[in-house]
């Protein structure tokens, strides 16, 4: 009798174990939280938006740096040459003031040296503008026009001092006005790739 009872008991044990295991499996699985999916979607959307913004910025930069097709107009060449001449004159003045500050007998050598360094630093703007105009870079129009607008008060000061500086002041004013007129011309703006709205 004991052997007969033990056989069904042995069969019942595996059945109970199978039921327990079957009941425990669904509880053991971890369900994904509903917040994980929206966060992942938001991260992907942000990545796509950032990528598109970077591509748009790169395309805009490439368009700004692109050189327009066709030969360089004479007006643009003349503006570049005049800006280069202005830069050369400023470099010459800066070197002269520096040399006189070091070897001459100025009232204040330190002020003379500082003035020479300042003039040399100012020469960098028309020099960069002249190079940009010669290479037909779009950005060069702004620095070139700023340089000419700064040259007009200097020309007026030179003329006001009288003497031999009148001729220098007149030449400076004529050069500045000529470059401004050349850069405002539609032919020059089109050669730089600047449209009517950009001008």
Coordinates of N, CA and C in Angstrom, one line a residue:
X1 N 0.8 -1.2 0.0 CA 0.0 0.0 0.0 C 0.9 1.2 0.0
X2 N 1.9 1.2 0.8 CA 2.8 2.4 0.8 C 3.4 2.7 -0.5
X3 N 3.8 1.6 -1.2 CA 4.4 1.8 -2.5 C 3.4 2.3 -3.5
X4 N 2.1 1.9 -3.4 CA 1.1 2.5 -4.4 C 0.9 3.9 -4.1
X5 N 0.9 4.3 -2.8 CA 0.6 5.7 -2.5 C 1.8 6.6 -2.8
X6 N 2.9 6.0 -2.7 CA 4.1 6.9 -3.0 C 4.2 7.2 -4.5
X7 N 3.8 6.3 -5.3 CA 3.9 6.5 -6.8 C 3.0 7.7 -7.2
X8 N 1.7 7.8 -6.8 CA 0.9 9.0 -7.1 C 1.5 10.3 -6.5
X9 N 2.0 10.1 -5.3 CA 2.6 11.3 -4.6 C 3.8 11.8 -5.4
X10 N 4.6 10.9 -5.9 CA 5.7 11.3 -6.7 C 5.3 12.0 -8.0
X11 N 4.2 11.5 -8.6 CA 3.7 12.2 -9.8 C 3.1 13.5 -9.5
X12 N 2.5 13.7 -8.4 CA 1.9 14.9 -8.0 C 2.9 16.0 -7.7
X13 N 4.0 15.6 -7.2 CA 5.0 16.6 -6.9 C 5.5 17.3 -8.1
X14 N 5.9 16.6 -9.2 CA 6.3 17.3 -10.4 C 5.2 18.2 -11.0
X15 N 4.0 17.8 -10.9 CA 2.9 18.6 -11.4 C 2.7 19.9 -10.7
X16 N 2.9 19.8 -9.3 CA 2.8 21.0 -8.5 C 4.0 21.9 -8.8
X17 N 5.1 21.3 -9.0 CA 6.3 22.1 -9.3 C 6.2 22.8 -10.6
X18 N 5.6 22.1 -11.6 CA 5.3 22.8 -12.9 C 4.4 23.9 -12.8
X19 N 3.3 23.7 -12.0 CA 2.3 24.8 -11.8 C 2.9 26.0 -11.1
X20 N 3.8 25.8 -10.1 CA 4.4 26.9 -9.4 C 5.4 27.6 -10.4
X21 N 6.1 26.8 -11.2 CA 7.0 27.5 -12.1 C 6.3 28.3 -13.2
X22 N 5.1 27.7 -13.6 CA 4.3 28.4 -14.6 C 3.7 29.7 -14.1
X23 N 3.3 29.6 -12.8 CA 2.8 30.8 -12.2 C 3.9 31.9 -11.9
X24 N 5.1 31.4 -11.6 CA 6.1 32.4 -11.3 C 6.8 33.1 -12.5
X25 N 6.7 32.5 -13.7 CA 7.3 33.1 -14.9 C 6.8 34.5 -15.2
X26 N 5.4 34.6 -15.3 CA 5.0 36.0 -15.7 C 5.4 37.0 -14.6
X27 N 5.4 36.6 -13.3 CA 5.7 37.6 -12.3 C 7.2 38.0 -12.4
X28 N 8.1 37.0 -12.9 CA 9.5 37.3 -12.9 C 9.9 38.3 -14.0
X29 N 9.1 38.3 -15.1 CA 9.4 39.2 -16.2 C 9.1 40.6 -15.8
X30 N 10.1 41.5 -16.2 CA 10.0 43.0 -15.9 C 9.4 43.7 -17.1
X31 N 8.3 44.3 -16.8 CA 7.6 45.1 -17.9 C 8.3 46.4 -18.1
X32 N 8.5 46.8 -19.3 CA 9.2 48.1 -19.5 C 8.3 49.2 -19.1
X33 N 8.9 50.2 -18.5 CA 8.1 51.4 -18.0 C 7.6 52.2 -19.2
X34 N 6.4 52.8 -19.0 CA 5.9 53.5 -20.2 C 6.7 54.8 -20.4
X35 N 7.5 55.3 -19.4 CA 8.2 56.5 -19.6 C 9.5 56.3 -20.5
X36 N 10.0 55.1 -20.6 CA 11.2 54.9 -21.3 C 11.1 55.2 -22.8
X37 N 10.0 54.8 -23.4 CA 9.7 55.0 -24.8 C 9.7 56.4 -25.2
X38 N 8.9 57.3 -24.5 CA 8.9 58.7 -24.8 C 10.3 59.4 -24.7
X39 N 11.0 59.0 -23.6 CA 12.4 59.6 -23.4 C 13.3 59.2 -24.6
X40 N 13.2 58.0 -25.0 CA 14.1 57.6 -26.2 C 13.7 58.3 -27.4
X41 N 12.4 58.5 -27.6 CA 11.9 59.2 -28.8 C 12.3 60.6 -28.8
X42 N 12.2 61.3 -27.6 CA 12.7 62.7 -27.5 C 14.2 62.8 -27.7
X43 N 15.0 61.9 -27.3 CA 16.4 61.9 -27.5 C 16.7 61.8 -29.0
X44 N 16.0 60.9 -29.7 CA 16.2 60.7 -31.1 C 15.8 62.0 -31.9
X45 N 14.7 62.6 -31.5 CA 14.2 63.8 -32.1 C 15.2 64.9 -31.9
X46 N 15.8 65.1 -30.7 CA 16.8 66.1 -30.4 C 18.0 65.9 -31.3
X47 N 18.4 64.6 -31.4 CA 19.6 64.3 -32.2 C 19.4 64.7 -33.6
X48 N 18.2 64.4 -34.2 CA 17.9 64.7 -35.6 C 17.9 66.2 -35.8
X49 N 17.3 66.9 -34.8 CA 17.2 68.4 -35.0 C 18.6 69.0 -34.9
X50 N 19.4 68.5 -34.0 CA 20.8 69.1 -33.9 C 21.6 68.8 -35.1
X51 N 21.4 67.6 -35.7 CA 22.1 67.2 -36.9 C 21.7 68.1 -38.1
X52 N 20.4 68.4 -38.2 CA 19.9 69.2 -39.3 C 20.4 70.7 -39.1
X53 N 20.4 71.2 -37.9 CA 20.9 72.5 -37.7 C 22.4 72.6 -38.0
X54 N 23.2 71.6 -37.7 CA 24.6 71.7 -38.0 C 24.8 71.6 -39.5
X55 N 24.0 70.8 -40.2 CA 24.1 70.7 -41.7 C 23.7 72.1 -42.3
X56 N 22.6 72.7 -41.8 CA 22.2 74.0 -42.4 C 23.3 75.1 -42.1
X57 N 23.9 75.0 -41.0 CA 25.0 76.0 -40.7 C 26.1 75.8 -41.6
X58 N 26.5 74.6 -41.8 CA 27.6 74.3 -42.7 C 27.4 74.7 -44.1
X59 N 26.1 74.5 -44.6 CA 25.7 74.9 -45.9 C 25.8 76.4 -46.1
X60 N 25.3 77.1 -45.0 CA 25.3 78.6 -45.1 C 26.8 79.1 -45.1
X61 N 27.6 78.5 -44.3 CA 29.0 78.9 -44.3 C 29.7 78.6 -45.6
X62 N 29.4 77.5 -46.2 CA 30.0 77.1 -47.5 C 29.5 78.1 -48.6
X63 N 28.2 78.5 -48.5 CA 27.7 79.5 -49.5 C 28.3 80.8 -49.3
X64 N 28.6 81.2 -48.1 CA 29.3 82.5 -47.9 C 30.7 82.5 -48.3
X65 N 31.4 81.4 -48.2 CA 32.8 81.3 -48.6 C 33.0 81.0 -50.1
X66 N 31.9 80.7 -50.8 CA 32.0 80.3 -52.2 C 32.3 81.6 -53.0
X67 N 33.2 81.4 -54.0 CA 33.6 82.5 -54.9 C 32.6 82.5 -56.1
X68 N 32.0 83.6 -56.4 CA 31.1 83.7 -57.5 C 31.9 83.4 -58.8
X69 N 31.2 82.9 -59.8 CA 31.8 82.6 -61.1 C 32.0 83.8 -61.9
X70 N 32.9 83.7 -62.9 CA 33.2 84.9 -63.8 C 34.4 85.7 -63.4
X71 N 34.8 86.5 -64.3 CA 36.0 87.4 -63.9 C 35.7 88.4 -62.9
X72 N 36.8 88.9 -62.3 CA 36.6 89.9 -61.3 C 36.4 91.3 -62.0
X73 N 35.4 92.0 -61.6 CA 35.1 93.3 -62.3 C 36.2 94.3 -62.0
X74 N 36.4 95.3 -62.9 CA 37.4 96.3 -62.7 C 37.2 97.2 -61.5
X75 N 35.9 97.4 -61.2 CA 35.6 98.2 -60.0 C 36.0 97.5 -58.7
X76 N 35.8 96.3 -58.6 CA 36.3 95.5 -57.4 C 37.8 95.5 -57.3
X77 N 38.4 95.3 -58.5 CA 39.9 95.3 -58.5 C 40.4 96.7 -58.0
X78 N 39.8 97.8 -58.5 CA 40.2 99.1 -58.1 C 40.0 99.3 -56.6
X79 N 38.9 98.8 -56.1 CA 38.7 99.0 -54.6 C 39.7 98.2 -53.8
X80 N 40.0 97.0 -54.3 CA 41.0 96.2 -53.6 C 42.4 96.9 -53.6
X81 N 42.8 97.5 -54.8 CA 44.1 98.2 -54.9 C 44.1 99.4 -54.0
X82 N 43.0 100.2 -54.0 CA 43.0 101.4 -53.1 C 43.1 101.0 -51.6
X83 N 42.4 99.9 -51.2 CA 42.5 99.5 -49.8 C 43.9 99.0 -49.5
X84 N 44.5 98.4 -50.5 CA 45.9 97.9 -50.2 C 46.9 99.1 -50.1
X85 N 46.6 100.2 -50.9 CA 47.5 101.4 -50.8 C 47.3 102.0 -49.5
X86 N 46.0 102.1 -49.0 CA 45.7 102.7 -47.7 C 46.5 101.9 -46.6
X87 N 46.4 100.6 -46.7 CA 47.1 99.7 -45.7 C 48.6 100.0 -45.8
X88 N 49.2 100.1 -47.0 CA 50.6 100.4 -47.1 C 51.0 101.7 -46.5
X89 N 50.2 102.7 -46.7 CA 50.4 104.1 -46.1 C 50.4 104.0 -44.6
X90 N 49.4 103.3 -44.0 CA 49.3 103.1 -42.6 C 50.6 102.4 -42.0
X91 N 51.0 101.4 -42.7 CA 52.2 100.6 -42.3 C 53.4 101.5 -42.3
X92 N 53.5 102.3 -43.4 CA 54.6 103.3 -43.4 C 54.6 104.3 -42.3
X93 N 53.4 104.8 -42.0 CA 53.3 105.8 -40.9 C 53.6 105.2 -39.6
X94 N 53.1 103.9 -39.4 CA 53.4 103.2 -38.1 C 54.9 103.0 -37.9
X95 N 55.6 102.5 -39.0 CA 57.0 102.3 -38.9 C 57.8 103.6 -38.6
X96 N 57.4 104.7 -39.3 CA 58.0 105.9 -39.1 C 57.9 106.4 -37.7
X97 N 56.7 106.4 -37.2 CA 56.4 106.8 -35.8 C 57.2 106.0 -34.8
X98 N 57.3 104.6 -35.0 CA 58.1 103.8 -34.2 C 59.6 104.1 -34.2
X99 N 60.1 104.3 -35.4 CA 61.5 104.7 -35.5 C 61.8 106.0 -34.9
X100 N 61.0 107.0 -35.1 CA 61.2 108.3 -34.5 C 61.1 108.2 -33.0
X101 N 60.2 107.3 -32.5 CA 60.1 107.2 -31.0 C 61.3 106.6 -30.4
X102 N 62.0 105.7 -31.2 CA 63.1 105.0 -30.6 C 64.4 105.8 -30.8
X103 N 64.5 106.4 -32.0 CA 65.8 107.1 -32.3 C 65.7 108.6 -32.2
X104 N 64.5 109.2 -32.3 CA 64.4 110.6 -32.2 C 64.4 111.1 -30.8
X105 N 63.9 112.3 -30.6 CA 63.8 112.9 -29.3 C 62.4 113.4 -29.1
X106 N 61.4 112.5 -29.0 CA 60.0 113.0 -28.8 C 59.8 113.4 -27.3
X107 N 58.7 114.1 -27.1 CA 58.4 114.5 -25.7 C 58.2 113.2 -24.8
X108 N 57.5 112.2 -25.4 CA 57.2 111.0 -24.6 C 57.5 109.8 -25.5
X109 N 58.7 109.1 -25.4 CA 59.0 108.0 -26.2 C 58.0 106.9 -26.1
X110 N 57.4 106.7 -24.9 CA 56.5 105.6 -24.7 C 55.2 105.9 -25.5
X111 N 54.7 107.1 -25.5 CA 53.5 107.4 -26.3 C 53.8 107.3 -27.8
X112 N 55.0 107.7 -28.2 CA 55.3 107.6 -29.6 C 55.3 106.1 -30.1
X113 N 55.9 105.3 -29.2 CA 55.9 103.8 -29.6 C 54.5 103.2 -29.6
X114 N 53.7 103.6 -28.6 CA 52.3 103.1 -28.5 C 51.6 103.6 -29.7
X115 N 51.8 104.8 -30.2 CA 51.1 105.3 -31.3 C 51.5 104.5 -32.6
X116 N 52.8 104.2 -32.7 CA 53.3 103.5 -33.8 C 52.7 102.1 -33.9
X117 N 52.6 101.4 -32.7 CA 52.0 100.1 -32.7 C 50.5 100.1 -33.0
X118 N 49.9 101.2 -32.5 CA 48.4 101.3 -32.8 C 48.2 101.5 -34.3
X119 N 49.0 102.3 -34.9 CA 48.8 102.6 -36.4 C 49.1 101.3 -37.2
X120 N 50.1 100.5 -36.8 CA 50.4 99.2 -37.4 C 49.2 98.3 -37.2
X121 N 48.6 98.2 -36.1 CA 47.5 97.4 -35.8 C 46.3 97.8 -36.7
X122 N 46.1 99.1 -36.8 CA 45.0 99.6 -37.7 C 45.2 99.3 -39.1
X123 N 46.4 99.1 -39.5 CA 46.7 98.8 -40.9 C 46.3 97.4 -41.3
X124 N 46.1 96.5 -40.3 CA 45.7 95.2 -40.5 C 44.3 95.1 -41.1
X125 N 43.4 96.0 -40.7 CA 42.0 96.0 -41.2 C 41.9 96.3 -42.7
X126 N 42.5 97.4 -43.3 CA 42.4 97.5 -44.7 C 43.2 96.5 -45.5
X127 N 44.2 96.0 -44.9 CA 45.0 94.9 -45.6 C 44.2 93.7 -45.7
X128 N 43.5 93.3 -44.7 CA 42.6 92.1 -44.8 C 41.5 92.3 -45.7
X129 N 40.9 93.6 -45.7 CA 39.8 93.9 -46.6 C 40.3 93.9 -48.0
X130 N 41.5 94.4 -48.3 CA 42.0 94.4 -49.7 C 42.2 93.0 -50.2
X131 N 42.8 92.1 -49.3 CA 43.0 90.7 -49.8 C 41.6 90.0 -50.0
X132 N 40.6 90.3 -49.1 CA 39.3 89.7 -49.3 C 38.6 90.2 -50.6
X133 N 38.8 91.5 -50.9 CA 38.2 92.0 -52.1 C 38.8 91.4 -53.3
X134 N 40.2 91.3 -53.3 CA 40.9 90.7 -54.4 C 40.5 89.3 -54.7
X135 N 40.3 88.5 -53.6 CA 39.8 87.1 -53.7 C 38.3 86.9 -53.8
X136 N 37.6 88.1 -53.8 CA 36.1 88.1 -54.0 C 35.4 87.4 -52.8
X137 N 35.9 87.7 -51.6 CA 35.2 87.1 -50.5 C 34.1 88.0 -50.0
X138 N 33.0 87.4 -49.7 CA 31.8 88.2 -49.4 C 32.0 89.0 -48.1
X139 N 32.7 88.5 -47.1 CA 32.8 89.2 -45.8 C 33.7 90.4 -45.9
X140 N 34.5 90.6 -47.0 CA 35.4 91.7 -47.1 C 34.8 93.0 -47.3
X141 N 33.6 93.1 -47.8 CA 32.9 94.4 -48.0 C 32.7 95.2 -46.8
X142 N 32.3 94.5 -45.7 CA 32.1 95.2 -44.4 C 33.3 95.9 -43.9
X143 N 34.5 95.1 -43.7 CA 35.7 95.8 -43.2 C 36.2 96.9 -44.1
X144 N 36.0 96.7 -45.4 CA 36.5 97.7 -46.3 C 35.7 99.0 -46.2
X145 N 34.4 98.9 -46.0 CA 33.6 100.1 -45.8 C 33.8 100.8 -44.5
X146 N 34.0 99.9 -43.4 CA 34.3 100.5 -42.1 C 35.6 101.3 -42.2
X147 N 36.6 100.7 -42.9 CA 37.9 101.4 -43.0 C 37.7 102.8 -43.6
X148 N 36.9 102.9 -44.7 CA 36.8 104.1 -45.4 C 36.0 105.1 -44.5
X149 N 35.0 104.7 -43.8 CA 34.3 105.6 -42.9 C 35.2 106.1 -41.8
X150 N 36.1 105.3 -41.3 CA 37.1 105.7 -40.3 C 38.1 106.7 -40.9
X151 N 38.4 106.6 -42.2 CA 39.4 107.4 -42.8 C 38.9 108.9 -43.0
X152 N 37.6 109.0 -43.2 CA 37.0 110.4 -43.4 C 37.3 111.4 -42.3
X153 N 37.0 111.0 -41.0 CA 37.4 111.9 -39.9 C 38.9 112.2 -39.9
X154 N 39.7 111.2 -40.2 CA 41.1 111.4 -40.2 C 41.5 112.4 -41.2
X155 N 40.9 112.3 -42.4 CA 41.2 113.3 -43.5 C 40.8 114.7 -43.1
X156 N 39.6 114.8 -42.4 CA 39.2 116.1 -42.0 C 40.1 116.7 -41.0
X157 N 40.6 115.9 -40.1 CA 41.6 116.4 -39.1 C 42.9 116.9 -39.8
X158 N 43.4 116.1 -40.8 CA 44.6 116.5 -41.5 C 44.4 117.8 -42.2
X159 N 43.3 118.0 -42.9 CA 43.0 119.2 -43.6 C 42.9 120.4 -42.6
X160 N 42.3 120.2 -41.4 CA 42.1 121.2 -40.5 C 43.4 121.7 -39.9
X161 N 44.4 120.8 -39.8 CA 45.7 121.2 -39.3 C 46.5 122.2 -40.2
X162 N 46.1 122.1 -41.5 CA 46.7 123.1 -42.5 C 48.2 122.7 -42.8
X163 N 48.8 123.5 -43.6 CA 50.2 123.3 -44.0 C 50.2 122.2 -45.0
X164 N 51.3 121.4 -44.9 CA 51.5 120.3 -45.9 C 50.5 119.1 -45.7
X165 N 49.9 119.1 -44.5 CA 48.9 118.0 -44.2 C 47.6 118.1 -45.0
X166 N 47.4 119.3 -45.6 CA 46.1 119.5 -46.4 C 46.1 118.5 -47.6
X167 N 47.2 118.4 -48.3 CA 47.3 117.5 -49.4 C 47.1 116.1 -49.0
X168 N 47.7 115.7 -47.9 CA 47.5 114.3 -47.4 C 46.0 114.1 -47.0
X169 N 45.4 115.1 -46.4 CA 44.0 114.9 -46.0 C 43.1 114.8 -47.2
X170 N 43.3 115.6 -48.2 CA 42.5 115.6 -49.4 C 42.7 114.2 -50.1
X171 N 43.9 113.8 -50.2 CA 44.2 112.5 -50.9 C 43.5 111.3 -50.1
X172 N 43.5 111.4 -48.8 CA 42.9 110.4 -47.9 C 41.3 110.4 -48.2
X173 N 40.8 111.6 -48.2 CA 39.3 111.7 -48.4 C 38.9 111.2 -49.7
X174 N 39.6 111.6 -50.8 CA 39.3 111.2 -52.1 C 39.4 109.6 -52.2
X175 N 40.4 109.0 -51.7 CA 40.6 107.6 -51.7 C 39.4 106.9 -51.0
X176 N 39.1 107.4 -49.8 CA 38.0 106.8 -49.0 C 36.7 106.9 -49.8
X177 N 36.3 108.1 -50.3 CA 35.1 108.2 -51.0 C 35.1 107.4 -52.3
X178 N 36.2 107.2 -53.0 CA 36.3 106.4 -54.2 C 36.0 104.9 -53.9
X179 N 36.6 104.4 -52.8 CA 36.4 103.0 -52.4 C 34.9 102.8 -52.0
X180 N 34.4 103.7 -51.2 CA 32.9 103.6 -50.9 C 32.0 103.6 -52.1
X181 N 32.3 104.4 -53.1 CA 31.5 104.4 -54.3 C 31.7 103.1 -55.1
X182 N 32.9 102.6 -55.1 CA 33.1 101.4 -55.8 C 32.4 100.2 -55.1
X183 N 32.4 100.2 -53.8 CA 31.8 99.0 -53.1 C 30.3 99.1 -53.1
X184 N 29.7 100.3 -53.2 CA 28.2 100.4 -53.3 C 27.7 100.0 -54.6
X185 N 28.5 100.1 -55.6 CA 28.1 99.8 -57.0 C 27.6 98.4 -57.1
X186 N 26.4 98.2 -57.8 CA 25.8 96.9 -58.0 C 26.7 95.8 -58.6
X187 N 27.6 96.3 -59.5 CA 28.5 95.4 -60.2 C 29.5 94.7 -59.1
X188 N 30.0 95.5 -58.2 CA 30.9 95.0 -57.2 C 30.1 94.1 -56.2
X189 N 28.9 94.5 -55.8 CA 28.2 93.7 -54.9 C 27.8 92.3 -55.5
X190 N 27.4 92.3 -56.8 CA 27.1 91.0 -57.4 C 28.4 90.2 -57.6
X191 N 29.5 90.8 -57.8 CA 30.8 90.1 -57.9 C 31.2 89.4 -56.6
X192 N 30.7 90.0 -55.5 CA 31.0 89.5 -54.2 C 29.9 88.5 -53.8
X193 N 28.9 88.3 -54.6 CA 27.9 87.3 -54.2 C 26.9 87.9 -53.3
X194 N 26.7 89.2 -53.2 CA 25.8 89.9 -52.3 C 24.6 90.3 -53.2
X195 N 23.4 89.8 -52.7 CA 22.2 90.2 -53.5 C 21.6 91.5 -53.0
X196 N 20.5 92.0 -53.6 CA 19.9 93.2 -53.2 C 19.5 93.3 -51.7
X197 N 19.0 92.2 -51.2 CA 18.6 92.2 -49.8 C 19.8 92.2 -48.9
X198 N 20.9 91.5 -49.3 CA 22.1 91.5 -48.4 C 22.9 92.8 -48.4
X199 N 22.8 93.6 -49.5 CA 23.5 94.8 -49.6 C 22.8 95.8 -48.7

